[in-house]
Short mmCIF file of C-alpha atoms and ligand atoms in Angstrom, two decimals:
data_model
loop_
_atom_site.label_atom_id
_atom_site.label_comp_id
_atom_site.label_asym_id
_atom_site.label_seq_id
_atom_site.Cartn_x
_atom_site.Cartn_y
_atom_site.Cartn_z
CA MET A 1 -4.43 35.04 10.56
CA ASP A 2 -5.20 32.09 12.77
CA THR A 3 -8.50 30.35 13.36
CA ILE A 4 -7.50 29.05 16.77
CA PRO A 5 -7.85 32.26 18.81
CA ALA A 6 -11.44 32.53 17.65
CA MET A 7 -11.96 28.91 18.58
CA ARG A 8 -10.45 29.57 21.98
CA THR A 9 -12.67 32.56 22.56
CA ARG A 10 -15.69 30.50 21.74
CA ALA A 11 -14.47 27.66 23.92
CA LEU A 12 -13.89 30.05 26.80
CA ALA A 13 -17.43 31.34 26.54
CA LEU A 14 -18.97 27.92 26.27
CA ALA A 15 -16.77 26.13 28.76
CA THR A 16 -18.27 28.02 31.66
CA SER A 17 -21.53 26.20 31.12
CA ALA A 18 -20.12 22.79 30.27
CA VAL A 19 -21.43 20.07 32.56
CA LEU A 20 -20.80 16.63 31.18
CA LEU A 21 -22.42 13.40 32.22
CA LEU A 22 -21.27 10.04 30.91
CA GLN A 23 -21.64 6.44 32.02
CA PRO A 24 -18.51 4.30 32.29
CA VAL A 25 -17.30 2.37 29.24
CA VAL A 26 -13.61 1.42 29.65
CA ALA A 27 -12.21 3.79 32.20
CA VAL A 28 -8.74 5.30 31.93
CA PRO A 29 -7.21 5.66 35.38
CA ALA A 30 -6.26 9.20 36.32
CA ALA A 31 -2.57 9.89 35.68
CA ALA A 32 -0.26 10.43 38.61
CA HIS A 33 1.39 13.84 38.38
CA SER A 34 4.69 12.16 37.59
CA ASP A 35 3.10 10.40 34.62
CA VAL A 36 1.68 13.45 32.88
CA LEU A 37 3.25 13.60 29.43
CA VAL A 38 4.97 16.86 28.62
CA ILE A 39 4.65 17.73 24.95
CA GLY A 40 7.01 20.43 23.77
CA HIS A 41 4.50 22.67 22.00
CA ARG A 42 6.04 23.69 18.67
CA GLY A 43 9.25 22.71 20.48
CA ALA A 44 9.96 25.07 23.33
CA ALA A 45 8.06 27.96 21.76
CA GLY A 46 8.27 30.03 24.92
CA TYR A 47 12.02 30.34 24.46
CA ARG A 48 12.88 30.00 20.76
CA PRO A 49 11.10 30.68 17.45
CA GLU A 50 8.63 27.86 17.01
CA HIS A 51 9.25 24.74 14.94
CA THR A 52 12.98 25.35 14.59
CA VAL A 53 15.84 23.01 15.37
CA ALA A 54 16.63 25.24 18.34
CA SER A 55 13.07 25.09 19.66
CA TYR A 56 12.75 21.32 19.34
CA SER A 57 16.23 20.67 20.72
CA LEU A 58 15.67 22.87 23.75
CA ALA A 59 12.35 21.16 24.46
CA ALA A 60 14.05 17.77 24.51
CA GLN A 61 16.92 19.07 26.63
CA MET A 62 14.38 20.52 29.07
CA GLY A 63 12.84 17.11 29.57
CA ALA A 64 9.90 17.07 27.18
CA ASP A 65 8.65 13.60 26.38
CA TYR A 66 7.50 14.61 22.89
CA ILE A 67 8.18 17.37 20.41
CA GLU A 68 5.24 18.65 18.41
CA PRO A 69 5.50 19.54 14.72
CA ASP A 70 2.45 21.11 13.09
CA LEU A 71 2.47 19.96 9.46
CA VAL A 72 1.57 21.70 6.22
CA SER A 73 2.55 20.96 2.62
CA THR A 74 4.88 22.55 0.10
CA LYS A 75 4.02 22.94 -3.58
CA ASP A 76 5.98 19.76 -4.28
CA GLY A 77 4.14 17.78 -1.62
CA VAL A 78 6.73 17.79 1.15
CA LEU A 79 5.49 18.05 4.73
CA VAL A 80 7.09 20.93 6.61
CA ALA A 81 6.77 22.08 10.20
CA ARG A 82 4.79 25.33 10.40
CA HIS A 83 1.78 26.27 12.48
CA GLU A 84 0.19 28.08 9.55
CA ASN A 85 0.54 27.60 5.84
CA GLU A 86 0.72 31.42 5.69
CA LEU A 87 4.36 32.27 6.17
CA SER A 88 4.67 35.97 7.01
CA THR A 89 4.12 35.60 10.75
CA SER A 90 6.81 33.04 11.38
CA THR A 91 9.39 33.67 8.61
CA ASP A 92 11.17 36.49 6.79
CA VAL A 93 9.32 35.80 3.52
CA ALA A 94 8.11 39.42 3.26
CA ALA A 95 11.73 40.56 3.07
CA HIS A 96 12.46 38.43 -0.01
CA PRO A 97 11.88 40.59 -3.10
CA GLU A 98 12.09 37.53 -5.35
CA PHE A 99 8.88 36.26 -3.74
CA ALA A 100 6.96 39.55 -3.67
CA GLY A 101 4.77 38.39 -6.54
CA ARG A 102 3.62 35.37 -4.58
CA GLN A 103 1.74 37.44 -2.03
CA THR A 104 -1.94 36.65 -2.40
CA THR A 105 -5.24 36.36 -0.57
CA LYS A 106 -6.86 33.00 0.07
CA ASN A 107 -9.72 31.63 2.06
CA ILE A 108 -8.39 28.99 4.43
CA ASP A 109 -11.03 27.13 6.42
CA GLY A 110 -13.42 30.07 6.19
CA TRP A 111 -10.87 32.80 6.95
CA ASP A 112 -9.58 35.27 4.38
CA MET A 113 -5.83 35.48 4.70
CA THR A 114 -3.34 37.63 2.85
CA GLY A 115 0.28 36.61 2.66
CA TRP A 116 2.58 33.93 1.31
CA PHE A 117 1.55 30.29 1.48
CA THR A 118 3.63 27.13 1.79
CA GLU A 119 1.69 25.43 -1.00
CA ASP A 120 2.95 28.08 -3.45
CA PHE A 121 6.62 27.35 -2.70
CA THR A 122 8.79 24.37 -3.47
CA LEU A 123 10.80 22.96 -0.63
CA ALA A 124 13.96 24.39 -2.19
CA GLU A 125 12.39 27.84 -2.17
CA LEU A 126 11.15 27.50 1.40
CA LYS A 127 14.64 26.55 2.47
CA THR A 128 15.85 30.03 1.47
CA LEU A 129 13.60 31.57 4.14
CA ARG A 130 14.51 31.93 7.79
CA ALA A 131 12.28 31.55 10.81
CA ARG A 132 11.45 34.37 13.15
CA GLU A 133 9.54 34.72 16.40
CA SER A 134 5.83 34.65 15.65
CA GLN A 135 4.79 36.55 18.81
CA PRO A 136 7.48 39.23 19.19
CA GLU A 137 5.31 41.46 21.41
CA LEU A 138 4.77 38.62 23.84
CA ARG A 139 8.25 37.13 23.57
CA PRO A 140 10.70 39.87 22.59
CA ALA A 141 13.72 37.93 23.86
CA ASN A 142 13.09 35.26 21.26
CA THR A 143 13.64 37.74 18.44
CA ALA A 144 17.37 37.41 19.16
CA TYR A 145 17.12 34.14 17.25
CA ASP A 146 15.34 35.59 14.22
CA GLY A 147 16.98 34.77 10.93
CA ARG A 148 19.03 31.85 12.18
CA TYR A 149 16.98 28.80 11.34
CA GLN A 150 15.49 27.16 8.27
CA ILE A 151 12.07 25.63 7.97
CA LEU A 152 12.29 21.93 8.77
CA THR A 153 10.72 19.07 6.88
CA PHE A 154 8.82 16.44 8.83
CA GLN A 155 11.61 14.02 7.99
CA GLU A 156 14.15 16.41 9.47
CA VAL A 157 12.09 16.68 12.66
CA ILE A 158 12.05 12.88 12.96
CA SER A 159 15.78 12.68 12.33
CA LEU A 160 16.34 15.40 14.92
CA ALA A 161 14.23 13.51 17.48
CA GLN A 162 16.29 10.38 16.81
CA ARG A 163 19.54 12.30 17.20
CA LEU A 164 18.35 13.96 20.41
CA SER A 165 17.25 10.58 21.75
CA ARG A 166 20.75 9.23 21.26
CA GLN A 167 22.36 12.29 22.82
CA LEU A 168 20.06 12.40 25.84
CA GLY A 169 19.84 8.67 26.41
CA ARG A 170 16.05 8.63 26.39
CA GLU A 171 13.55 8.42 23.58
CA ILE A 172 12.09 11.69 22.39
CA GLY A 173 8.67 11.09 20.90
CA ILE A 174 7.05 12.95 18.04
CA TYR A 175 3.52 14.31 18.10
CA PRO A 176 2.68 15.55 14.57
CA GLU A 177 -0.49 17.52 13.83
CA THR A 178 -2.11 17.74 10.41
CA LYS A 179 -2.97 21.41 9.82
CA HIS A 180 -5.87 22.29 7.50
CA PRO A 181 -6.12 18.74 6.11
CA SER A 182 -9.36 19.33 4.15
CA TYR A 183 -7.93 22.48 2.60
CA PHE A 184 -4.75 20.74 1.51
CA ALA A 185 -6.74 17.82 0.08
CA SER A 186 -8.89 20.33 -1.83
CA ILE A 187 -5.85 21.74 -3.62
CA GLY A 188 -4.44 18.34 -4.49
CA LEU A 189 -1.83 18.25 -1.74
CA PRO A 190 -3.30 15.88 0.85
CA LEU A 191 -1.21 15.64 3.99
CA GLU A 192 -2.05 12.10 4.99
CA PRO A 193 -0.24 10.04 2.31
CA ALA A 194 3.03 11.83 3.05
CA LEU A 195 2.44 11.50 6.79
CA VAL A 196 1.86 7.75 6.57
CA ARG A 197 4.75 7.27 4.13
CA THR A 198 7.16 9.19 6.34
CA LEU A 199 6.17 7.26 9.46
CA ASN A 200 6.50 4.01 7.50
CA VAL A 201 9.98 4.69 6.15
CA ASN A 202 11.18 5.62 9.62
CA GLY A 203 9.77 2.48 11.19
CA LEU A 204 7.40 4.56 13.28
CA ASN A 205 4.08 3.17 12.08
CA ARG A 206 3.92 0.41 14.63
CA ARG A 207 2.44 -0.34 18.01
CA GLY A 208 4.69 0.97 20.72
CA ALA A 209 6.29 3.67 18.61
CA LYS A 210 6.60 6.87 20.61
CA VAL A 211 4.24 8.75 18.30
CA PHE A 212 0.84 10.40 18.56
CA VAL A 213 -0.94 11.83 15.52
CA GLN A 214 -3.37 14.69 16.14
CA SER A 215 -5.88 16.71 14.15
CA PHE A 216 -8.67 19.23 14.69
CA GLU A 217 -10.55 17.46 11.90
CA SER A 218 -12.14 14.07 12.41
CA ASP A 219 -12.61 12.69 8.90
CA ASN A 220 -8.89 12.50 8.29
CA LEU A 221 -8.29 10.87 11.67
CA LYS A 222 -10.93 8.25 10.90
CA ALA A 223 -9.20 7.53 7.59
CA LEU A 224 -5.78 7.47 9.25
CA LYS A 225 -7.09 4.99 11.79
CA LYS A 226 -7.13 2.42 8.97
CA GLN A 227 -3.54 3.14 8.00
CA LEU A 228 -1.73 3.89 11.23
CA ARG A 229 -0.87 1.72 14.20
CA VAL A 230 -0.02 4.65 16.47
CA PRO A 231 -2.54 6.38 18.74
CA LEU A 232 -4.63 9.25 17.41
CA ILE A 233 -5.67 12.36 19.31
CA GLN A 234 -8.81 14.27 18.39
CA LEU A 235 -8.23 17.94 19.06
CA VAL A 236 -11.33 19.81 20.23
CA TRP A 237 -12.04 23.47 20.96
CA ASP A 238 -15.73 23.56 21.78
CA PRO A 239 -17.58 21.87 24.66
CA ALA A 240 -20.25 20.87 22.14
CA GLN A 241 -17.65 18.47 20.70
CA VAL A 242 -17.38 16.53 23.95
CA THR A 243 -20.94 15.63 24.86
CA PRO A 244 -21.33 12.07 26.15
CA ASP A 245 -22.36 10.84 22.71
CA LYS A 246 -19.50 12.65 21.02
CA LEU A 247 -16.94 11.24 23.46
CA ARG A 248 -18.20 7.73 22.80
CA GLU A 249 -17.94 8.33 19.07
CA ILE A 250 -14.42 9.75 19.36
CA ALA A 251 -13.42 6.69 21.35
CA THR A 252 -14.19 4.50 18.33
CA TYR A 253 -11.18 5.88 16.46
CA ALA A 254 -9.04 7.94 18.81
CA TYR A 255 -6.86 7.16 21.80
CA GLY A 256 -7.63 10.48 23.37
CA ILE A 257 -8.76 14.06 23.06
CA GLY A 258 -6.76 17.27 23.00
CA PRO A 259 -8.99 19.94 24.54
CA HIS A 260 -8.29 23.60 25.04
CA VAL A 261 -7.41 24.27 28.68
CA THR A 262 -10.69 26.14 29.25
CA MET A 263 -12.59 22.95 28.51
CA VAL A 264 -10.87 21.12 31.39
CA ILE A 265 -11.23 23.76 34.11
CA ASN A 266 -13.62 26.64 33.72
CA TRP A 267 -12.21 30.09 33.15
CA THR A 268 -14.90 32.28 34.64
CA GLU A 269 -16.16 35.48 33.06
CA ASP A 270 -13.82 37.58 35.20
CA GLY A 271 -10.86 35.60 33.81
CA SER A 272 -10.14 33.53 36.90
CA LEU A 273 -9.72 29.79 37.05
CA GLY A 274 -12.86 28.20 38.40
CA ALA A 275 -13.97 24.63 38.90
CA SER A 276 -13.37 21.49 36.89
CA THR A 277 -15.77 20.99 34.01
CA GLY A 278 -15.75 17.24 34.58
CA LEU A 279 -14.33 16.67 31.11
CA VAL A 280 -11.35 14.64 32.31
CA ARG A 281 -13.56 12.35 34.35
CA ASN A 282 -15.97 11.85 31.51
CA ALA A 283 -13.29 11.35 28.88
CA HIS A 284 -11.58 8.77 31.09
CA ARG A 285 -14.88 6.98 31.56
CA ALA A 286 -15.20 6.86 27.78
CA GLY A 287 -11.75 5.32 27.58
CA LEU A 288 -10.07 8.47 26.28
CA ALA A 289 -6.87 10.08 27.46
CA VAL A 290 -6.77 13.87 27.79
CA HIS A 291 -3.86 15.96 26.51
CA ALA A 292 -4.71 19.63 27.09
CA TYR A 293 -3.37 22.63 25.16
CA THR A 294 -1.67 25.07 25.62
CA PHE A 295 0.29 25.94 28.76
CA ALA A 296 2.47 29.07 28.61
CA VAL A 297 4.09 31.04 31.40
CA GLU A 298 3.24 34.61 30.38
CA ASN A 299 0.56 36.31 32.45
CA GLN A 300 -1.35 36.99 29.24
CA ASN A 301 -1.83 33.22 29.07
CA LEU A 302 -2.80 32.75 32.70
CA PRO A 303 -6.05 33.24 34.59
CA THR A 304 -6.28 36.26 36.81
CA ASN A 305 -5.96 34.23 40.00
CA TYR A 306 -2.78 32.51 38.76
CA GLN A 307 -0.80 35.53 37.57
CA ASN A 308 2.92 34.87 38.18
CA ARG A 309 1.96 31.44 39.50
CA PHE A 310 2.49 29.21 36.48
CA THR A 311 3.62 26.18 38.45
CA ALA A 312 0.55 26.33 40.66
CA TYR A 313 -1.56 26.68 37.52
CA LEU A 314 0.04 23.61 35.96
CA LYS A 315 -0.48 21.66 39.15
CA ALA A 316 -4.17 22.57 39.17
CA TYR A 317 -4.45 20.88 35.79
CA TYR A 318 -2.36 17.91 36.88
CA ARG A 319 -4.67 17.54 39.88
CA ALA A 320 -7.63 17.72 37.50
CA GLY A 321 -6.26 14.51 36.00
CA ILE A 322 -4.96 15.44 32.57
CA ASP A 323 -2.70 12.84 30.99
CA GLY A 324 -0.63 15.21 28.86
CA ALA A 325 0.19 18.90 28.59
CA PHE A 326 1.17 20.83 25.46
CA ALA A 327 3.66 23.26 26.95
CA ASP A 328 5.48 26.26 25.51
CA ASN A 329 7.72 26.08 28.59
CA PRO A 330 8.47 22.38 28.87
CA ASP A 331 11.05 22.88 31.63
CA LEU A 332 8.37 24.29 33.93
CA ALA A 333 5.84 21.63 32.95
CA VAL A 334 8.39 18.93 33.74
CA ALA A 335 9.33 20.56 37.06
CA ALA A 336 5.67 20.80 38.06
CA ARG A 337 5.37 17.02 37.82
CA ARG A 338 7.61 16.66 40.84
O1 G3P B 401 -1.98 20.61 18.88
C1 G3P B 401 -2.31 21.04 20.14
C2 G3P B 401 -2.21 22.47 20.08
O2 G3P B 401 -0.97 22.73 19.51
C3 G3P B 401 -3.29 23.02 19.23
O3 G3P B 401 -3.12 24.32 19.06
O4 G3P B 401 -2.97 26.00 17.37
O5 G3P B 401 -1.00 25.53 18.74
O6 G3P B 401 -1.67 23.93 17.01
P1 G3P B 401 -2.14 24.97 17.99
CA1 CA B 402 -0.40 21.96 17.31
#
């Protein structure tokens, strides 16, 4: 189970009434369309099972500026790229009889979840699993790649980005997200020390490194601010998180915000795309960049007035002034910049 859909539903409901007012602090100029960063969301999750070597590689080949690993921990404290610490949605763990006894129910960030959890597996055990498409009803073509790919460590994602950079002749950035950081700290497997250590050993904890670090939580970002020299992105899902005061506070530790798309442009009650909420303007006035999530081509992910018009939808957001787009279809997000 995932907490994000519930967050999105709430954001959708609240975004329609979001009107933000903020006085200038240090304004960020609006990005030209050509400058909008394209972040390969979980790689190129629209085309390949998420967080696999195939997904990340395709994203880079399609022109993404960054690839985005969500990070959780193994039992032995290794960061691995998975959207959830529960494994049954995105791997074949349920088909492994040797792990049947590990199925359990836990409360993760307020949600009861039944399944298999990364923190109950060593890295060596996780490596025996294979990834599969996490949304097979939405993306049946991607199931052709089920069973082909291992779970990647964060280090392997960095090494892959470096290899792809050499192959493509341009630097592929990384955009890691800490998933459930308070939960992992509570079970003695904090994500942040391994994150900092891995960036350090790869020479990526420095100004100018092509790295963003993101989190839905703020306490860990504030702590990371003291240890990292790369920009931080505060993910937000609720308009109440981006009041003028909150934006000013976020600007004390973060480079930018990562809002749900409905917080940037209203999705009206009938499901159509409405008017700008003013969030981009107000975030820029607070000195914050805006990297919105998540753009995906399927009509289920589009407003009613943009069905089958994904490029026009992307361009509406580019015109609204976003600085970055988390995209499941990075090829289309890159093309829409032109
Ligand atoms: O990190 C930005 C976006 O990816 C947040 O949503 O749930 O896909 O990690 P999620
Ligand atoms: Ca993410």
